[in-house]
Coordinates of C-alpha atoms in Angstrom, one line a residue:
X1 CA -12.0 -7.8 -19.2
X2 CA -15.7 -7.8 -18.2
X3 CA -17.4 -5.0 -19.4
X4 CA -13.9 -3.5 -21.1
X5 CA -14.2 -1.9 -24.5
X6 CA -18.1 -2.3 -24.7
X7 CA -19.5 0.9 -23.5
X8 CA -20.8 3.7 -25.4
X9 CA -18.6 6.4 -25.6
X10 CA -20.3 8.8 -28.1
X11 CA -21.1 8.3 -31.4
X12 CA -20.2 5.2 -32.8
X13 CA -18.2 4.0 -29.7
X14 CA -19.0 0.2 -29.2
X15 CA -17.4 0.0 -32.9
X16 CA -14.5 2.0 -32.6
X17 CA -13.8 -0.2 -29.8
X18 CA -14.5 -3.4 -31.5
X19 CA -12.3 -2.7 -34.5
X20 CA -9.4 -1.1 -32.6
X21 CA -9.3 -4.3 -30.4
X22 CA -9.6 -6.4 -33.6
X23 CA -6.5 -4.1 -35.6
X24 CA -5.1 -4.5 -32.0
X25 CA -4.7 -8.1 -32.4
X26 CA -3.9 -8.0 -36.4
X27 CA -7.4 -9.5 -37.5
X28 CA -7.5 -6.5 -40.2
X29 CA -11.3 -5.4 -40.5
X30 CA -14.2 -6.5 -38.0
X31 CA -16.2 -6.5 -40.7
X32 CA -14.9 -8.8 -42.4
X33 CA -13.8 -6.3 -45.1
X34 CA -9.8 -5.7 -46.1
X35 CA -7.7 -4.4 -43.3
X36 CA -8.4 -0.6 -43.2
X37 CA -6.4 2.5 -41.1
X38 CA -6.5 2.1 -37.8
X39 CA -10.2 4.1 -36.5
X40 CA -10.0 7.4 -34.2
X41 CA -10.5 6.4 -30.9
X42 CA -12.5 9.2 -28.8
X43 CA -10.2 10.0 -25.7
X44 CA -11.5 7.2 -23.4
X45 CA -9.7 5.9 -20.5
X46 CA -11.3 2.9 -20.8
X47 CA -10.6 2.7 -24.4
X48 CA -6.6 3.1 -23.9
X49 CA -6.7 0.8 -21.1
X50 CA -9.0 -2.0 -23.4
X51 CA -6.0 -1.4 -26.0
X52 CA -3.1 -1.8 -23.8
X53 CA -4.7 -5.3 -22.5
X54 CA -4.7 -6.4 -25.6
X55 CA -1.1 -5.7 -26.7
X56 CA 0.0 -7.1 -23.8
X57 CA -1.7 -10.1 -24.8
X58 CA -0.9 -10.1 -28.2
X59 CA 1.9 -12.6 -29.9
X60 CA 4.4 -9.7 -30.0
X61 CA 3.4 -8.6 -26.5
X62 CA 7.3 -8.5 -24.1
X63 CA 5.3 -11.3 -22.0
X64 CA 4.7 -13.6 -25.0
X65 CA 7.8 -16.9 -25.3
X66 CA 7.7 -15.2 -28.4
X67 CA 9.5 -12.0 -27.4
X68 CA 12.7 -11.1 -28.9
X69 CA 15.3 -12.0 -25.3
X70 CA 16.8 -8.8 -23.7
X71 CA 19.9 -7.8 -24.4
X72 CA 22.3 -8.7 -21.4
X73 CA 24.5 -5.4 -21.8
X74 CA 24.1 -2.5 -19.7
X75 CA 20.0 -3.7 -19.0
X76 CA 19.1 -2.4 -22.0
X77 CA 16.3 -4.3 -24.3
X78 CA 17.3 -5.2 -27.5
X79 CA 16.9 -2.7 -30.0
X80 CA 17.2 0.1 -27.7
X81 CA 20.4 1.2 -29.2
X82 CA 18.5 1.5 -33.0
X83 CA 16.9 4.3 -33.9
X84 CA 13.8 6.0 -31.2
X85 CA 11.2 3.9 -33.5
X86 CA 12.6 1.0 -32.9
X87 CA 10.8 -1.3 -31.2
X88 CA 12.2 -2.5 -27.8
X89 CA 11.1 -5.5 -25.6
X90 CA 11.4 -5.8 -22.2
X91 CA 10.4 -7.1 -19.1
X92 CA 8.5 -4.9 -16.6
X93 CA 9.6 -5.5 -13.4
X94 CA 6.8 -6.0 -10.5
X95 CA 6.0 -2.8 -8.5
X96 CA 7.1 -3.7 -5.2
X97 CA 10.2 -5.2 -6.4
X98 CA 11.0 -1.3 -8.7
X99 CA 10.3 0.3 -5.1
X100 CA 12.8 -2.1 -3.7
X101 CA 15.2 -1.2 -6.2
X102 CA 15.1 2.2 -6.2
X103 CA 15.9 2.0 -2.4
X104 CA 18.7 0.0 -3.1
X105 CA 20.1 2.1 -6.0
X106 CA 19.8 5.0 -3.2
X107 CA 21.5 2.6 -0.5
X108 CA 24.6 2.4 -3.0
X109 CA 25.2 6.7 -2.9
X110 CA 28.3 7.2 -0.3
X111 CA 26.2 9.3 2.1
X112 CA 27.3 13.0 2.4
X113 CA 28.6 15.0 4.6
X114 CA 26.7 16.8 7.5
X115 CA 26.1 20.6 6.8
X116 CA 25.2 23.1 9.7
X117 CA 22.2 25.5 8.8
X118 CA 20.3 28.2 10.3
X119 CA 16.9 26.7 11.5
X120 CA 14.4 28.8 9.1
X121 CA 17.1 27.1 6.2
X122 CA 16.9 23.6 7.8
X123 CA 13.0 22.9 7.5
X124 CA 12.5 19.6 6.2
X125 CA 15.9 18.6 5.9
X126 CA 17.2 15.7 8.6
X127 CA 18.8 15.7 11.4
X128 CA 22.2 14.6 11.3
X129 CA 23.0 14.3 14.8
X130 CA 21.0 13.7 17.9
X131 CA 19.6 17.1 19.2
X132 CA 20.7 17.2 23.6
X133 CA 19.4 20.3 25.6
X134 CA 21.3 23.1 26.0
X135 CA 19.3 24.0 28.8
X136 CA 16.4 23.8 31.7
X137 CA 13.6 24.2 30.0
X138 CA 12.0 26.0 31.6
X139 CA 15.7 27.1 32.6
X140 CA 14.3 29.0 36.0
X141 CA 10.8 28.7 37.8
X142 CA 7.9 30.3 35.9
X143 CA 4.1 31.1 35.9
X144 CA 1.8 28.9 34.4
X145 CA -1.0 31.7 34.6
X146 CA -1.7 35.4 34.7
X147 CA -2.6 35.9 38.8
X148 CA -0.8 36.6 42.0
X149 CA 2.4 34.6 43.5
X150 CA 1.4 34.1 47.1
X151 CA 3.2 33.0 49.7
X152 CA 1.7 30.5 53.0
X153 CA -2.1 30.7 53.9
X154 CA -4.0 33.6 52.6
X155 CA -5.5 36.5 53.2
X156 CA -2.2 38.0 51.8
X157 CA -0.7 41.7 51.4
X158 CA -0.3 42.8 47.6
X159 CA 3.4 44.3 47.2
X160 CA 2.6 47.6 45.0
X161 CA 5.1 46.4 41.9
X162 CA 4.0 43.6 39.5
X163 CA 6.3 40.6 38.3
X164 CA 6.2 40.7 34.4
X165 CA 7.8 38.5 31.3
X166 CA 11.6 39.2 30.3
X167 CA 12.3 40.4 33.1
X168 CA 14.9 40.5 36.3
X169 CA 14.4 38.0 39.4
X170 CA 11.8 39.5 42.2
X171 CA 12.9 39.8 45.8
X172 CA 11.4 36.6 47.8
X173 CA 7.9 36.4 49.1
X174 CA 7.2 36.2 53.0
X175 CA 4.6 34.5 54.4
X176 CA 1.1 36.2 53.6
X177 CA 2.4 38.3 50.8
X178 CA 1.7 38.6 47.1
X179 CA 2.9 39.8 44.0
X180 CA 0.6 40.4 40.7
X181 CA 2.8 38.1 38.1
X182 CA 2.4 37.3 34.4
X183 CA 2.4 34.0 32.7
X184 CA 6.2 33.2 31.8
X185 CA 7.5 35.8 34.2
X186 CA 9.6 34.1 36.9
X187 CA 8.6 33.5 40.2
X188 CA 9.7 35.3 43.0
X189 CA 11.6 32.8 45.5
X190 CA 9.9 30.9 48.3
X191 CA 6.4 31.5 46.0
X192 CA 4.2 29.2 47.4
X193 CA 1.5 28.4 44.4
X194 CA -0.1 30.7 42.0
X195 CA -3.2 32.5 42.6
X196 CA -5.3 32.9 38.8
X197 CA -7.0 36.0 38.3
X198 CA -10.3 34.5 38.1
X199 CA -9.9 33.1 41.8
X200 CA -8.8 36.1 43.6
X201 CA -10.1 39.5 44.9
X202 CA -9.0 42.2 46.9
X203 CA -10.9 44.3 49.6
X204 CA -11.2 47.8 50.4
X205 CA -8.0 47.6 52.3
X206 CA -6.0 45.8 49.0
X207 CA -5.3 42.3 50.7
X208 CA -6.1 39.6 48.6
X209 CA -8.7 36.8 49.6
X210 CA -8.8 33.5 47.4
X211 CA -12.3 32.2 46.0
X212 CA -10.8 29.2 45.6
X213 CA -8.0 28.0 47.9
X214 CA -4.6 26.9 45.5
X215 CA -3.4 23.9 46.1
X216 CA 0.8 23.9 46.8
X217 CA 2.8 24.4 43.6
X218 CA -0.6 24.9 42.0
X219 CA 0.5 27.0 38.1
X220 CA 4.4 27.0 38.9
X221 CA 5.6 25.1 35.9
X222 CA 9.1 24.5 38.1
X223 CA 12.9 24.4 36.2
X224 CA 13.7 21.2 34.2
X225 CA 10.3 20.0 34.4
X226 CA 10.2 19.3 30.4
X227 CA 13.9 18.7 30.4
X228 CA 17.3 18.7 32.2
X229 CA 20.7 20.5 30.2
X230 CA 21.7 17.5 28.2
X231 CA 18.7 15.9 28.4
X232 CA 18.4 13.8 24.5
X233 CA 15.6 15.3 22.7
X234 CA 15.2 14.2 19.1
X235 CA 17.5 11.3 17.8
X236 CA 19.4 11.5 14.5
X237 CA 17.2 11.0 11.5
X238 CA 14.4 13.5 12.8
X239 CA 12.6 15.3 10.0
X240 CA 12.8 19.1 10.8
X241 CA 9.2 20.2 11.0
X242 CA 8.1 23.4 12.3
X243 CA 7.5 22.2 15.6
X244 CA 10.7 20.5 15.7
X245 CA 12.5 24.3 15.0
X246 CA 10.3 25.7 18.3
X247 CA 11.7 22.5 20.4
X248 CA 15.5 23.6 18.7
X249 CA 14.9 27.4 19.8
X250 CA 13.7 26.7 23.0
X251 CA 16.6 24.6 23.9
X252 CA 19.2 27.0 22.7
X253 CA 19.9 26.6 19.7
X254 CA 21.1 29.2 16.8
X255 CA 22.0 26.8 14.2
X256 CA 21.0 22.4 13.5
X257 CA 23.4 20.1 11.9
X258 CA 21.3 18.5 9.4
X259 CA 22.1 16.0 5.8
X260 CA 22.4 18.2 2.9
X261 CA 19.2 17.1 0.7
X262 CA 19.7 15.6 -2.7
X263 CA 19.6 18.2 -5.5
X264 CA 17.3 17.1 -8.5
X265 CA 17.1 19.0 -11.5
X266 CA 13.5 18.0 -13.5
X267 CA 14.1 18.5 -17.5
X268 CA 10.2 18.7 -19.4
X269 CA 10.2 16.9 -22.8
X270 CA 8.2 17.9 -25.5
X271 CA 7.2 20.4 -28.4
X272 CA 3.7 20.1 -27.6
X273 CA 4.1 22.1 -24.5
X274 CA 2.9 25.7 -23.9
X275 CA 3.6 27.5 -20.7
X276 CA 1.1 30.2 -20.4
X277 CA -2.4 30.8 -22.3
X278 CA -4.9 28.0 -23.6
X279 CA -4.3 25.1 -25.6
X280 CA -4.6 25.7 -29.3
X281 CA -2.8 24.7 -33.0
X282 CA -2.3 21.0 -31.3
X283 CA -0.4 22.5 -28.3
X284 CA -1.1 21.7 -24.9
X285 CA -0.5 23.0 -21.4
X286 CA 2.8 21.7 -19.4
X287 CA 1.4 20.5 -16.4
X288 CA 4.5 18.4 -14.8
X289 CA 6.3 21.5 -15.2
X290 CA 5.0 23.4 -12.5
X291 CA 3.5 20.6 -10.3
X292 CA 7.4 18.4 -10.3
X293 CA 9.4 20.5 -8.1
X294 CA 6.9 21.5 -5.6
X295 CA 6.5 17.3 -5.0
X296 CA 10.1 16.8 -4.8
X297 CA 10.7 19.3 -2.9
X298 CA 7.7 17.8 -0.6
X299 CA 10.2 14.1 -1.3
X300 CA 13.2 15.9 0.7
X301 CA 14.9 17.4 -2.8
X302 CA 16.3 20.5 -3.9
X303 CA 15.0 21.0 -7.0
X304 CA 18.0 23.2 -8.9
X305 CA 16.2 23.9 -12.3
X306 CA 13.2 23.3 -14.4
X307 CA 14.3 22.9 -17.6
X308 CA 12.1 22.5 -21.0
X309 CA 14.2 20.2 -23.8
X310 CA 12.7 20.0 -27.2
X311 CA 12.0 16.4 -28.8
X312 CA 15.5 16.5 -29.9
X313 CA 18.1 13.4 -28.7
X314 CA 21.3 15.7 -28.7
X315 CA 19.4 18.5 -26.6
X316 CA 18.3 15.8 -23.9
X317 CA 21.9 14.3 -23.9
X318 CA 23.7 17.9 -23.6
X319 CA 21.1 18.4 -20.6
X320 CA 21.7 15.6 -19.1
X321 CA 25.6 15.5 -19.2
X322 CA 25.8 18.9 -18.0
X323 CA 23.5 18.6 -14.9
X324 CA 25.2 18.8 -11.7
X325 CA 22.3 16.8 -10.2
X326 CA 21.7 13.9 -8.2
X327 CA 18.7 12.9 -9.6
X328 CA 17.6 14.3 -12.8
X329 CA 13.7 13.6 -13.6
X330 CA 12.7 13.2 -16.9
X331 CA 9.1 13.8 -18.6
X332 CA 7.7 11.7 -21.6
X333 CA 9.8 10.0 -24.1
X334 CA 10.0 7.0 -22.1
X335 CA 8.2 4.6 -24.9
X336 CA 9.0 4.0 -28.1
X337 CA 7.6 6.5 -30.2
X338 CA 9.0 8.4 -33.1
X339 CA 10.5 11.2 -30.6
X340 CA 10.9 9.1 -27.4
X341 CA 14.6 9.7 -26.9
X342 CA 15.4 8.6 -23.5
X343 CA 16.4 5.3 -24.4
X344 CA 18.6 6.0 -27.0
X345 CA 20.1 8.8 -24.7
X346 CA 21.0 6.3 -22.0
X347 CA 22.0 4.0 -24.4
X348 CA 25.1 6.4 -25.8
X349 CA 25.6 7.8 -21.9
X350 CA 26.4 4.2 -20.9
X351 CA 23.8 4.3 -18.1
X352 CA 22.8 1.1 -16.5
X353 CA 19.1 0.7 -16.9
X354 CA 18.3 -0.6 -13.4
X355 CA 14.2 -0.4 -13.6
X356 CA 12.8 -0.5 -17.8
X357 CA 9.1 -1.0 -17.3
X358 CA 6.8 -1.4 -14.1
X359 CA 3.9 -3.5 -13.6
X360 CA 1.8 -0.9 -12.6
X361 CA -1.4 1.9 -13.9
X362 CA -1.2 4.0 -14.9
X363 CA 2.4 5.0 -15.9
X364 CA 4.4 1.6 -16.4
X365 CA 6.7 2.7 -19.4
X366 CA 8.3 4.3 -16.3
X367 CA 12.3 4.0 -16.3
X368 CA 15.2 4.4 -13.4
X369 CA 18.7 4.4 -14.6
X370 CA 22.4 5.0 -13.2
X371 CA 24.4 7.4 -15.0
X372 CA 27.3 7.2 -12.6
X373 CA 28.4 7.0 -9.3
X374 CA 26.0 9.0 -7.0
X375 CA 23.8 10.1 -10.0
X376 CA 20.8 8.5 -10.9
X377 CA 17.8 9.4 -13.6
X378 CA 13.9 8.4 -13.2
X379 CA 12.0 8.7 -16.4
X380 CA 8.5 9.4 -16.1
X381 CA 5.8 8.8 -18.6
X382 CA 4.6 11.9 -20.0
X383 CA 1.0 11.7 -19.2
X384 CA -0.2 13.6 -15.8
X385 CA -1.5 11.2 -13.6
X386 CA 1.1 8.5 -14.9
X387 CA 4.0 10.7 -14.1
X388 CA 2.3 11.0 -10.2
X389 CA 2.7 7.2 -10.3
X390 CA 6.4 7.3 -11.4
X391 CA 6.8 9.5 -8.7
X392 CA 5.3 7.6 -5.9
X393 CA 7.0 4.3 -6.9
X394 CA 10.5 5.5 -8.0
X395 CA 11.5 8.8 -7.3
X396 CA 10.1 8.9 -3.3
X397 CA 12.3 5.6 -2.0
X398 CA 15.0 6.8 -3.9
X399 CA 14.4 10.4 -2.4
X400 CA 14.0 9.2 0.7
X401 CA 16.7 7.1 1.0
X402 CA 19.3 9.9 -0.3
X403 CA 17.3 12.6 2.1
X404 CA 18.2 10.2 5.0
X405 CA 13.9 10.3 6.2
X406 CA 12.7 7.3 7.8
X407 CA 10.7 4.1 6.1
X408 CA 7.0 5.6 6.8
X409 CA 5.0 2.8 8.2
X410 CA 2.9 1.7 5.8
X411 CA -0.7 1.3 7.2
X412 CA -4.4 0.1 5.0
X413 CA -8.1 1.2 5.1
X414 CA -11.2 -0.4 3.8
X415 CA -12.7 0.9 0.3
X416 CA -16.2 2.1 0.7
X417 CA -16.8 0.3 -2.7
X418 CA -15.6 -1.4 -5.3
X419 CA -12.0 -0.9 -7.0
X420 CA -11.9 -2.1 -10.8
X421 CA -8.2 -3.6 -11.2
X422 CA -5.7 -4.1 -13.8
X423 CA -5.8 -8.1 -15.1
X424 CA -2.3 -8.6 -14.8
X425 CA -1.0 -5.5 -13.1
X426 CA -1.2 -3.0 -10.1
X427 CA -2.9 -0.3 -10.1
X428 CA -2.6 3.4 -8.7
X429 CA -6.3 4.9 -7.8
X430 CA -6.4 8.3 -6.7
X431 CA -8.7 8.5 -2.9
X432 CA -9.9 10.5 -0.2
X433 CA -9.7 9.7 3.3
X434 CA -13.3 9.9 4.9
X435 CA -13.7 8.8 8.7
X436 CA -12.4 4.8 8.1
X437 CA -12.6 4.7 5.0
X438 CA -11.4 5.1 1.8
X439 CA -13.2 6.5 -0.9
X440 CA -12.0 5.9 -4.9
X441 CA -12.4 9.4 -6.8
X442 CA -13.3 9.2 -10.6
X443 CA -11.2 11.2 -13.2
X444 CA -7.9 8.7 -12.6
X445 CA -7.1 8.1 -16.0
X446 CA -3.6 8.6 -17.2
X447 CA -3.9 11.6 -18.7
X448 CA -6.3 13.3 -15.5
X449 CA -5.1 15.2 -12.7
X450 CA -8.7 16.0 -11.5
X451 CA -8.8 12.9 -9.0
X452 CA -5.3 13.4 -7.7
X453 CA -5.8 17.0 -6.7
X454 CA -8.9 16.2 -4.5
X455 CA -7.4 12.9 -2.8
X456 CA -5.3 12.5 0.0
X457 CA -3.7 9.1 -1.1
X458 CA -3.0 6.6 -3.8
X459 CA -4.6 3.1 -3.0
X460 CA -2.6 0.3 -4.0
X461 CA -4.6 -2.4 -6.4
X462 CA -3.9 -5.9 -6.5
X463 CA -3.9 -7.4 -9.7
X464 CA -8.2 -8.7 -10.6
X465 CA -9.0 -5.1 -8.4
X466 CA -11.3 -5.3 -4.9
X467 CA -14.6 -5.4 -3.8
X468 CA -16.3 -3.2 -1.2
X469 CA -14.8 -3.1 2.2
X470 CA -11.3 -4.9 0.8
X471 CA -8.3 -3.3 3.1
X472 CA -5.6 -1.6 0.2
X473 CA -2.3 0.0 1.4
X474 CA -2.5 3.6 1.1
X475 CA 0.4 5.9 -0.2
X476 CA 0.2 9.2 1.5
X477 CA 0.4 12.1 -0.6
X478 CA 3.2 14.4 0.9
X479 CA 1.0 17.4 1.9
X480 CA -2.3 15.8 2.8
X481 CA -1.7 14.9 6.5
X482 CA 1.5 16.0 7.5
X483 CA 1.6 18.9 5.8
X484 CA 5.7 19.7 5.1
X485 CA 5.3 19.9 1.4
X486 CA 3.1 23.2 2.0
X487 CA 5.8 24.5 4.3
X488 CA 8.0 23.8 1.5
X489 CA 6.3 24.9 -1.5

């Protein structure tokens, strides 16, 4: 913890630090004085995450022998059936392993049925079926360039009419004739190469004399030459991108048979939360609200409703029970606070709590549960940048898996510098992409979104952190290279 909980941070901020590690870890007063209310911390990330080192570490840390055992039923910790301030121990589960498990919860959904959709409805949907050719494509022999078809050796006589796109067959071409044609239009039969524009002229008398002599076949793009009727284009499993709906058109194709996404349903917690206008009176913007279905919809979801739940365990419940989603995504109220009522919740909905707890920063109170066959719930932490990490290490394998989108290979880059880590944990950094490198951004505390809306990934963090030039997997960000969550949005 080098370096941890010692900086300035404004008035007074090496001793706010100093006695809030020291209450921390019960000593009572630095100072030697009585035990006084715990200080005002300024809003520090560095601060939060000195503080959560030291609970972790402290005797009544969940890693401590000390630790109350969990309870075996349902997954749940004890104590999470006691009231919300009840204190609940339990044991985060390694970050790779909660990926792996959410994949697995998703592997467990009987798969759905295939649906048929119009192709401006099936964008970023899968396909369900390999996708053959319907046709020649090109399905007849057509003009690579705007010129003349020409026939044998030139100089050549220009017929009068002109051979244009969309429209009927041309008689054929004898030797040392030509015919003005368009790029796409067909070519007349027994069409010997294409003359371009730029490499013809005509003389007083209207033949046509090449500047450059086209070799045979030269700019006919000839029938089948991309593919054959029946040809296999795309396998099953294909994400629909745009270019994958020109590929469809061109081949004949009015409708796709595609896997019906997932439908997620994303249900904001808190009283704190204002939707329009500045923050004031101790409320806050809701920024998860409009920045969560945009995302899933980028993770392969249909998002059915944003809805905003007060701090109130009966309204969350009532939400929950009466979704008709897949996945419902939950923000805040994943600890253990006075109005954290997700716990409880599950507890009286007899979900199975697969994930309770991630070894990762930020955002490790993070929570996936089953609530019945088919139906699953990821709890986020409430803070911004904590909730991105739920997201990127619950709700996408789960998403993907359900949406029926391939594994994405997973590929590193070097740090430009280097990447202060977790002691104990993995950590999430917001980074840009620049040439062959990767570049850590500042503002990535839990609570920031500044970092993550100028990166184009998440770099993963060992445990101890990296120096410069250490290779770190990179997460992609939906949108940043491929570019489907825009098409989405």
């Amino acid at each position: 913890m080098t370096g941890r909980g010692t900086r300035e941070t404004g008035n007074g901020g090496e001793r706010y630090v100093e006695e809030a590690l020291a209450m921390a870890r019960g000593e009572g007063d630095p100072q030697g004085g009585a035990a006084r209310t715990r200080p005002v911390l300024p809003q520090d990330p560095d601060i939060e995450e000195a503080l959560a080192l030291v609970r972790e570490e402290s005797p009544s840390s969940p890693s401590s022998p000390a630790a109350p055992a969990e309870a075996a039923t349902r997954g749940f910790p004890a104590g999470a059936g006691d009231s919300p301030a009840a204190p609940r121990h339990r044991a985060a589960t390694s970050w790779p392993r909660a990926r792996a498990l959410a994949e697995r919860a998703a592997r467990s959904v009987p798969p759905r049925a295939p649906v048929t959709r119009r192709p401006d409805a099936a964008l970023g949907l899968v396909l369900a079926a390999p996708l053959p050719a319907l046709t020649d494509l090109p399905s007849f022999d057509t003009s690579a360039m705007d010129g003349w078809a020409v026939a044998g050796p030139g100089p050549w006589d220009v017929r009068e009419e002109g051979v244009l796109a969309g429209h009927a067959g041309h008689g054929p071409l004898d030797d040392g004739e030509a015919v003005r044609i368009a790029t796409g239009a067909r070519v007349p039969p027994d069409t010997t190469a294409i003359l371009r524009s730029e490499h013809g002229r005509t003389d007083d008398k209207g033949r046509l004399h090449a500047t450059r002599d086209p070799a045979h076949g030269q700019d006919i793009r000839p029938r089948g030459q991309e593919c054959r009727s029946g040809d296999h284009l795309l396998s099953a499993g294909t994400v629909v991108t745009p270019a994958v709906l020109g590929l469809a058109a061109a081949a004949g194709y009015d409708s796709l048979a595609v896997l019906p996404p997932p439908r997620a349903e994303v249900l904001v917690l808190g009283d704190e939360l204002l939707t329009e206008g500045l923050p004031k009176d101790g409320l806050i913007r809701d920024a998860l609200g409009p920045m969560l279905p945009p995302w899933l919809r980028a993770l392969g979801a249909e998002v059915l409703a944003v809805r905003r739940i007060a701090d109130d365990e009966r309204a969350l419940r009532k939400a929950i029970t009466r979704s008709a989603a897949d996945l419902i995504v939950t923000t805040g109220g994943t600890a253990s606070g006075p109005v954290d009522h997700v716990h409880p919740t599950l507890v009286k909905l007899d979900a199975e709590l697969l994930v309770d707890g991630v070894q990762v920063r930020p955002g490790h109170p993070m929570l996936l549960a089953r609530l019945g066959e088919g139906r699953h719930l990821v709890g986020l932490p409430g803070n911004p940048l904590a909730a991105v990490s739920g997201l990127c290490t619950l709700a996408e394998p789960l998403l993907r898996v359900l949406a029926g989108r391939p594994v994405p290979e997973p590929y590193t880059l070097p740090v430009r510098e280097a990447v202060q880590g977790h002691p104990h944990d993995t950590r999430l950094v917001p980074v840009t992409v620049r040439g062959e490198y990767a570049v850590p951004l500042h503002f990535n505390g839990p609570a920031m979104l500044r970092g993550i809306a100028a990166a184009d990934a998440l770099a993963v963090v060992p445990p101890g952190g990296t120096g410069p030039g250490a290779e770190l997997e990179l997460l992609d960000l939906p949108w940043a290279l491929a570019g489907i969550g825009v098409c989405l949005a």
